[in-house]
Coordinates of C-alpha atoms in Angstrom, one line a residue:
M289 CA -24.3 -30.6 6.3
S290 CA -25.0 -27.0 5.7
A291 CA -23.1 -24.2 7.6
T292 CA -25.0 -22.4 10.3
A293 CA -25.0 -18.6 10.8
H294 CA -22.6 -19.2 13.8
D295 CA -19.8 -20.9 11.9
A296 CA -20.2 -19.2 8.5
A297 CA -17.2 -17.2 7.4
P298 CA -17.4 -13.4 7.5
P299 CA -18.2 -11.6 4.2
I300 CA -15.3 -11.1 1.9
A301 CA -13.8 -7.6 1.8
I302 CA -11.0 -8.1 -0.7
R303 CA -10.4 -10.8 -3.3
A304 CA -7.6 -11.0 -5.8
E305 CA -7.5 -13.8 -8.4
G306 CA -4.6 -14.4 -10.7
L307 CA -3.6 -10.7 -10.4
R308 CA -0.9 -9.6 -12.8
K309 CA 0.8 -6.3 -13.5
R310 CA 3.3 -6.0 -16.3
Y311 CA 5.3 -2.9 -17.2
Q312 CA 7.2 -2.2 -20.4
L313 CA 10.7 -1.0 -19.6
G314 CA 11.5 2.3 -21.1
E315 CA 7.9 3.3 -21.4
H316 CA 8.7 7.0 -21.5
R317 CA 9.3 7.9 -25.1
S318 CA 9.3 11.0 -27.3
L319 CA 6.7 11.3 -30.0
Q320 CA 9.3 10.5 -32.6
Q321 CA 10.3 7.3 -30.9
T322 CA 6.7 6.3 -30.5
V323 CA 5.9 6.8 -34.1
A324 CA 9.1 5.0 -35.2
S325 CA 8.3 2.0 -33.0
L326 CA 4.8 1.8 -34.5
L327 CA 6.2 1.7 -38.0
R328 CA 8.6 -1.1 -37.3
R329 CA 7.3 -4.5 -38.4
R330 CA 8.6 -6.2 -35.2
A331 CA 9.2 -3.8 -32.3
T332 CA 11.6 -5.1 -29.6
T333 CA 10.2 -4.6 -26.1
V334 CA 11.3 -5.7 -22.7
T335 CA 8.6 -6.2 -20.1
F336 CA 8.8 -6.6 -16.3
E337 CA 6.2 -8.5 -14.2
A338 CA 5.6 -6.7 -10.9
L339 CA 2.9 -9.1 -10.1
A340 CA 2.9 -12.6 -11.7
G341 CA -0.4 -14.2 -10.5
V342 CA -1.4 -13.2 -7.0
D343 CA -4.3 -14.9 -5.2
L344 CA -5.5 -13.3 -2.0
T345 CA -8.7 -13.3 0.0
C346 CA -9.3 -11.0 3.0
H347 CA -12.6 -11.2 5.0
R348 CA -14.3 -8.2 6.5
G349 CA -12.8 -7.3 9.8
E350 CA -9.5 -9.0 9.3
A351 CA -6.1 -7.5 9.9
I352 CA -3.8 -8.7 7.2
G353 CA -0.1 -8.1 6.9
L354 CA 2.0 -8.0 3.7
V355 CA 5.8 -8.8 4.0
G356 CA 8.5 -9.2 1.4
I357 CA 11.8 -7.6 0.4
N358 CA 11.8 -4.4 -1.5
G359 CA 10.5 -4.9 -5.1
S360 CA 8.5 -8.0 -4.2
G361 CA 5.2 -6.5 -5.5
K362 CA 3.7 -5.2 -2.2
S363 CA 3.2 -1.6 -3.3
T364 CA 1.9 -2.6 -6.8
L365 CA -0.7 -4.8 -5.1
L366 CA -1.8 -2.0 -2.8
Q367 CA -2.0 0.5 -5.7
I368 CA -4.3 -1.9 -7.6
L369 CA -6.4 -2.3 -4.4
A370 CA -6.6 1.5 -4.0
G371 CA -7.7 1.9 -7.6
M372 CA -4.6 3.9 -8.6
I373 CA -3.5 1.5 -11.3
V374 CA -5.2 -1.3 -13.2
P375 CA -4.0 -4.8 -13.5
T376 CA -2.7 -6.3 -16.7
G377 CA -4.5 -9.6 -15.9
G378 CA -6.6 -11.2 -13.3
E379 CA -9.2 -9.5 -11.1
M380 CA -9.3 -7.5 -8.0
R381 CA -12.7 -7.1 -6.2
V382 CA -13.2 -4.9 -3.3
W383 CA -16.3 -4.4 -1.1
G384 CA -16.5 -1.1 0.7
R385 CA -14.7 2.3 0.9
V386 CA -10.9 2.1 0.8
L387 CA -8.8 4.6 2.6
P388 CA -5.2 4.2 1.3
L389 CA -2.1 5.6 3.0
L390 CA 0.5 4.3 0.6
A391 CA 3.4 6.7 1.1
V392 CA 4.4 9.7 3.2
G393 CA 2.4 12.6 1.9
Q394 CA 1.1 10.8 -1.2
G395 CA -1.7 12.9 -2.6
F396 CA -0.4 16.1 -0.9
H397 CA 0.6 19.1 -3.0
P398 CA 3.6 20.9 -1.5
E399 CA 2.3 24.4 -2.5
L400 CA -1.0 23.8 -0.6
T401 CA -1.4 24.3 3.1
G402 CA -2.0 21.4 5.5
R403 CA -5.7 22.4 5.7
E404 CA -6.1 22.6 2.0
N405 CA -4.4 19.2 1.5
V406 CA -6.6 17.6 4.0
T407 CA -9.7 19.0 2.3
L408 CA -8.4 17.9 -1.2
F409 CA -7.5 14.4 0.0
A410 CA -10.7 13.8 1.8
S411 CA -12.8 15.2 -1.1
S412 CA -11.0 12.9 -3.5
L413 CA -12.2 10.0 -1.4
G414 CA -15.8 11.2 -1.7
F415 CA -16.3 12.9 1.6
P416 CA -18.6 16.0 1.4
P417 CA -17.3 19.4 2.4
K418 CA -19.5 19.4 5.5
T419 CA -17.9 16.2 6.8
V420 CA -14.4 17.5 6.1
A421 CA -15.1 20.7 8.0
E422 CA -16.6 18.9 10.9
R423 CA -13.5 16.6 11.3
M424 CA -10.8 19.1 10.6
D425 CA -10.2 20.0 14.3
A426 CA -9.9 16.3 15.1
V427 CA -7.3 15.8 12.3
M428 CA -5.2 18.8 13.6
E429 CA -5.4 17.5 17.2
F430 CA -4.4 14.0 16.4
A431 CA -1.5 15.2 14.2
E432 CA -0.5 17.8 16.8
L433 CA -0.1 20.4 14.0
E434 CA -2.7 23.0 15.0
S435 CA -0.1 25.8 14.7
H436 CA 1.1 24.6 11.3
I437 CA -2.1 23.6 9.6
D438 CA -2.3 26.8 7.4
T439 CA 1.4 26.6 6.4
P440 CA 2.3 25.1 2.9
T441 CA 3.3 21.5 3.3
K442 CA 6.6 22.1 1.4
R443 CA 7.8 23.6 4.7
F444 CA 6.8 20.4 6.7
S445 CA 9.3 17.8 7.7
S446 CA 8.7 14.3 6.6
G447 CA 7.6 13.4 10.1
M448 CA 5.0 16.2 10.1
I449 CA 3.7 15.1 6.7
S450 CA 3.4 11.5 8.0
R451 CA 1.5 12.7 11.1
L452 CA -0.9 14.6 8.9
S453 CA -1.4 11.7 6.5
F454 CA -2.0 9.3 9.3
A455 CA -4.4 11.6 11.0
V456 CA -6.5 11.9 7.8
G457 CA -6.5 8.1 7.6
I458 CA -7.7 7.6 11.2
I459 CA -10.2 10.4 11.5
F460 CA -12.2 9.9 8.2
P461 CA -14.3 6.7 8.2
A462 CA -13.8 3.8 5.8
D463 CA -14.4 0.1 5.5
I464 CA -10.9 -0.9 4.5
Y465 CA -7.7 0.9 5.7
V466 CA -4.4 0.4 3.9
F467 CA -1.1 1.3 5.6
D468 CA 2.1 1.0 3.7
E469 CA 5.2 1.8 5.8
V470 CA 3.5 5.1 7.0
L471 CA 5.1 4.8 10.5
A472 CA 8.7 4.6 9.4
V473 CA 9.5 8.3 9.8
V474 CA 7.7 9.3 12.9
D475 CA 9.0 9.2 16.5
G476 CA 8.4 6.3 18.8
E477 CA 5.7 8.0 20.9
F478 CA 3.6 8.8 17.8
Q479 CA 4.2 5.3 16.4
A480 CA 2.7 3.8 19.6
R481 CA -0.3 6.1 19.3
C482 CA -0.8 5.1 15.7
L483 CA -0.5 1.4 16.4
E484 CA -3.2 1.7 19.1
E485 CA -5.5 3.5 16.7
I486 CA -4.9 0.8 14.0
K487 CA -5.7 -1.9 16.6
G488 CA -8.8 0.1 17.6
L489 CA -10.0 0.1 13.9
H490 CA -9.5 -3.7 13.8
A491 CA -11.4 -4.2 17.1
A492 CA -14.2 -2.1 15.7
G493 CA -14.6 -4.5 12.8
R494 CA -12.8 -2.6 10.1
T495 CA -10.6 -4.3 7.6
V496 CA -6.9 -3.5 7.9
I497 CA -4.1 -4.1 5.4
F498 CA -0.7 -3.4 7.0
V499 CA 2.7 -3.3 5.4
S500 CA 5.9 -2.9 7.4
H501 CA 9.5 -4.2 7.6
N502 CA 9.1 -4.1 11.4
R503 CA 8.3 -7.6 12.6
N504 CA 7.1 -6.4 16.0
Q505 CA 4.6 -4.0 14.4
V506 CA 3.3 -6.7 12.0
A507 CA 2.9 -9.2 14.9
E508 CA 1.1 -6.6 17.0
V509 CA -1.4 -5.6 14.4
C510 CA -2.0 -8.6 12.1
E511 CA -3.7 -12.0 12.5
R512 CA -2.6 -13.3 9.1
V513 CA 0.3 -12.5 6.9
F514 CA 1.0 -12.9 3.1
W515 CA 4.6 -13.2 2.1
L516 CA 5.2 -11.8 -1.4
E517 CA 8.3 -12.7 -3.4
A518 CA 9.1 -11.9 -7.0
G519 CA 5.5 -10.9 -7.7
V520 CA 3.8 -14.0 -6.3
V521 CA 2.5 -15.2 -2.9
R522 CA 5.3 -17.3 -1.5
E523 CA 3.5 -18.2 1.7
H524 CA 0.5 -17.2 3.8
G525 CA -1.0 -18.1 7.1
P526 CA -1.0 -17.2 10.8
T527 CA 1.3 -14.2 11.5
A528 CA 3.9 -15.9 13.8
D529 CA 4.3 -18.9 11.4
V530 CA 4.8 -16.8 8.3
L531 CA 7.1 -14.3 10.0
D532 CA 9.3 -17.1 11.3
Q533 CA 9.6 -18.7 7.9
Y534 CA 10.3 -15.3 6.3
E535 CA 13.0 -14.4 8.8
R536 CA 14.7 -17.8 8.6
E537 CA 15.2 -17.2 4.9
H538 CA 15.8 -13.4 4.7
G539 CA 16.9 -12.4 8.2
R540 CA 16.1 -9.2 10.0
A541 CA 17.9 -7.2 7.4
S542 CA 15.7 -8.4 4.5
A543 CA 14.9 -4.9 3.4
E544 CA 18.5 -4.2 2.6
R545 CA 19.2 -7.4 0.5
P546 CA 19.1 -7.5 -3.3
R547 CA 15.8 -8.1 -5.0
A548 CA 14.8 -11.6 -5.9
R549 CA 15.1 -12.6 -9.5
R550 CA 12.2 -11.4 -11.5
R551 CA 10.7 -12.6 -14.8
F552 CA 11.6 -10.5 -17.8
R553 CA 10.1 -11.0 -21.2
G554 CA 12.1 -10.0 -24.3
P555 CA 15.8 -9.3 -24.5
R556 CA 17.5 -8.7 -21.1
P557 CA 17.9 -5.0 -20.5
S558 CA 21.4 -3.5 -20.7
R559 CA 23.0 -1.6 -17.8
S560 CA 21.8 1.6 -19.3
S561 CA 18.1 0.5 -19.5
P562 CA 15.7 2.0 -16.9
R563 CA 14.8 -0.2 -14.0

């Protein structure tokens, strides 16, 4: 029996299949070290798998949460989604414009003013100068930084930078919004405003990817959750079910616990090796 238009699944917004990302430890080398390693018949390398085969599907208009202890692969997955890095293997497919807020002030230059940084960030996402100029007042108003917008951001507090980053993410239109712990350094009142805006994006049919160590925020925003551990999807499903499983194993202080064991290839790094 064929599916009708009423019960057909929404179009896919994001699909990751067998996604892998491998790093070589100690990648930063001098020219002399690089040439020497190329001349060796058998170079010794140690690699680290940040992602070890991630499968994930998100439909248009869904709000998806990502949870996992520090180092589980969440940020690497989001960087690939945002087009900032390329995977070592597998495939990431995205339908629509992505607006990533992956870290406080990421993409902002400390020597530029708030206004200049907003213009630069929005332009890098493909927004024309006319659109940036038309929305600048709305950015300043939401961030409550009208009196500081022409000050270099090196003089901003982390909270001010986070406000400006979030305002840019909310005011400029996109199909997929990615939030990675962007509310961690702002006050409670502004957090509440931001959560309402994120829920408003979801209600308007936008796709939301939300990362936080705050269970209440994840539960408030997300309808499904993917739990990442050691570079793979440990579990996924309805928000409450996955969060309950996650907390039973890791507890509420999961962000402070040691990283899960990860797969290294090659000789184990010594204590002096970069991590």
